[in-house]
Short mmCIF file of C-alpha atoms in Angstrom, two decimals:
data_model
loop_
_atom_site.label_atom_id
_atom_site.label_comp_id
_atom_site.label_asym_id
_atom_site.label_seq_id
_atom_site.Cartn_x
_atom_site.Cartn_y
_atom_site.Cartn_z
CA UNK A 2 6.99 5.70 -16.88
CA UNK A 3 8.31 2.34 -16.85
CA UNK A 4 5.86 -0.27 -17.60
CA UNK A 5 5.98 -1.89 -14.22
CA UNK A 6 4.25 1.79 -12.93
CA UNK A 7 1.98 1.87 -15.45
CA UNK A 8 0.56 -1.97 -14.79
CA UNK A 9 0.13 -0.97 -11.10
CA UNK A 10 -1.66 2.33 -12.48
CA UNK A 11 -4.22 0.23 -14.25
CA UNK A 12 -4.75 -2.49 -11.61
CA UNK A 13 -5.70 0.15 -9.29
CA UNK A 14 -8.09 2.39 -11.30
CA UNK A 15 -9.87 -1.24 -12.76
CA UNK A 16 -9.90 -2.21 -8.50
CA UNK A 17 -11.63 1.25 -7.18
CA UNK A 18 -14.25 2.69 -8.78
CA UNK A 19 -14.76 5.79 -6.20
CA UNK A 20 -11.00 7.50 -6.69
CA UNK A 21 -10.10 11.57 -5.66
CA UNK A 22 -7.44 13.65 -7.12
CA UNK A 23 -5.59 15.47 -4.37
CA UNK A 24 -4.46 19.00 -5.40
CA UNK A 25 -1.07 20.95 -3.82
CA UNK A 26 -2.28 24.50 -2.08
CA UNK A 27 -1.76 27.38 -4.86
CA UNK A 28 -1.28 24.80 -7.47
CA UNK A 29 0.42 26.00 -10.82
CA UNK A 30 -1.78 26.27 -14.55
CA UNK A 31 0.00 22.99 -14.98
CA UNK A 32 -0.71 21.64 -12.24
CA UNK A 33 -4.20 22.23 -11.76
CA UNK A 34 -4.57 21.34 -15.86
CA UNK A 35 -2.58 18.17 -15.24
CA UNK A 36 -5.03 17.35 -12.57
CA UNK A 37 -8.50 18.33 -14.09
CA UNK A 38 -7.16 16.37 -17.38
CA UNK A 39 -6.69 13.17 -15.05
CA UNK A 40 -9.80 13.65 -13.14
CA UNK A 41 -12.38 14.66 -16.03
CA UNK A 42 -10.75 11.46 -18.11
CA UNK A 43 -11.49 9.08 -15.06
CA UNK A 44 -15.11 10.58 -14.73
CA UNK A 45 -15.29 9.88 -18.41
CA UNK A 46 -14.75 6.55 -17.64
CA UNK A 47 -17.61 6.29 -15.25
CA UNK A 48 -15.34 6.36 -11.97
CA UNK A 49 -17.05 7.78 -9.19
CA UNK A 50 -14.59 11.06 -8.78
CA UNK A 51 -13.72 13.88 -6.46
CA UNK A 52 -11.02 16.34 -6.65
CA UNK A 53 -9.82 18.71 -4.28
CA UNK A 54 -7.26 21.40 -3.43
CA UNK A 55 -6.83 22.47 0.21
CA UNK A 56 -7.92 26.08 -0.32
CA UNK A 57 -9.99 27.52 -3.18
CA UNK A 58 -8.30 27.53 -6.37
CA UNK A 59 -6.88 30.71 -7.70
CA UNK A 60 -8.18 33.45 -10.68
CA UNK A 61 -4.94 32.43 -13.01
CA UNK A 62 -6.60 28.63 -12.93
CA UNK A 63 -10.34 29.52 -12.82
CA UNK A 64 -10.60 29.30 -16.79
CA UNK A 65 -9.48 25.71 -16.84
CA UNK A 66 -12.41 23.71 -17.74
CA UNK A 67 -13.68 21.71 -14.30
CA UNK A 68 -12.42 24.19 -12.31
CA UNK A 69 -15.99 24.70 -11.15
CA UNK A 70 -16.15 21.18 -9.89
CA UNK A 71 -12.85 21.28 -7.28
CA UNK A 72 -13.54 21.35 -3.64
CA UNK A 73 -11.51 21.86 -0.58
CA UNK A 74 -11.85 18.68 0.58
CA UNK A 75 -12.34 15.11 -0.81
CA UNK A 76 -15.29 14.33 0.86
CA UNK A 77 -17.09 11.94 3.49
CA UNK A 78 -16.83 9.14 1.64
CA UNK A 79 -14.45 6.16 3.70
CA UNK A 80 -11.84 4.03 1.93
CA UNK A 81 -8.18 2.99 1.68
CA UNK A 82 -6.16 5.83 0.98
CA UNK A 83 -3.27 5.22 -1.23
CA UNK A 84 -0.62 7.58 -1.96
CA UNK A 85 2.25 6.45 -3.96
CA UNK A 86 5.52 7.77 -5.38
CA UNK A 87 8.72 6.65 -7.03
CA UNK A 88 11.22 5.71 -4.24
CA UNK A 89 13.88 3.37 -3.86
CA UNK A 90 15.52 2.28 -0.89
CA UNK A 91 18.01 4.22 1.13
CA UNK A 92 17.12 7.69 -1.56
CA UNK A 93 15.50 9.44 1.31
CA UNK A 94 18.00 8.88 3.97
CA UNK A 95 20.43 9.88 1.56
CA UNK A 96 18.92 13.28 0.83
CA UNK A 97 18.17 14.26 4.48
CA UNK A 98 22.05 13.63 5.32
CA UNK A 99 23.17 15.69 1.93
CA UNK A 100 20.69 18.49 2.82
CA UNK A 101 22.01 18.84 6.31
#
């Protein structure tokens, strides 16, 4: 992670205090690890947190510790959503024309 990413990281998480961890559907051991790592460190922290998965997690993930706390949704609670990821102009138009 380049240090630009990683200053942008930390302005955001010292900004929001109420922050959710969105989940893929069927997420991997990895996945769901990488996520419940991320969200139980944040809690830590005293963030006010949420994570969720759009259907209920899956018996190969249910020993992961937190498990117990993901939902299916993020909750009721209103804010700016934010959803980030590395892009640079023109990749994306480039990869719909080469996967044509």
């Amino acid at each position: 992670m380049d240090n630009l990413t990683f200053t942008k990281i930390k302005e955001a998480l010292s900004k929001y205090n109420n922050t959710g961890v969105a989940v893929p559907i069927d997420p991997t051991v990895d996945e769901m690890g990488a996520a419940l790592g991320l969200y139980l460190s944040l809690k830590d922290m005293g963030k006010a947190m949420s994570i969720a998965t759009p259907n209920t997690p899956l018996v190969e993930v249910s020993a992961l510790v937190g498990i117990d706390e993901v939902k299916t949704t993020l909750g009721e609670v209103s804010g700016d959503l934010v959803v980030s990821f590395p892009y640079r102009e023109g990749e994306l138009k480039s990869f719909l024309y080469q996967r044509r």
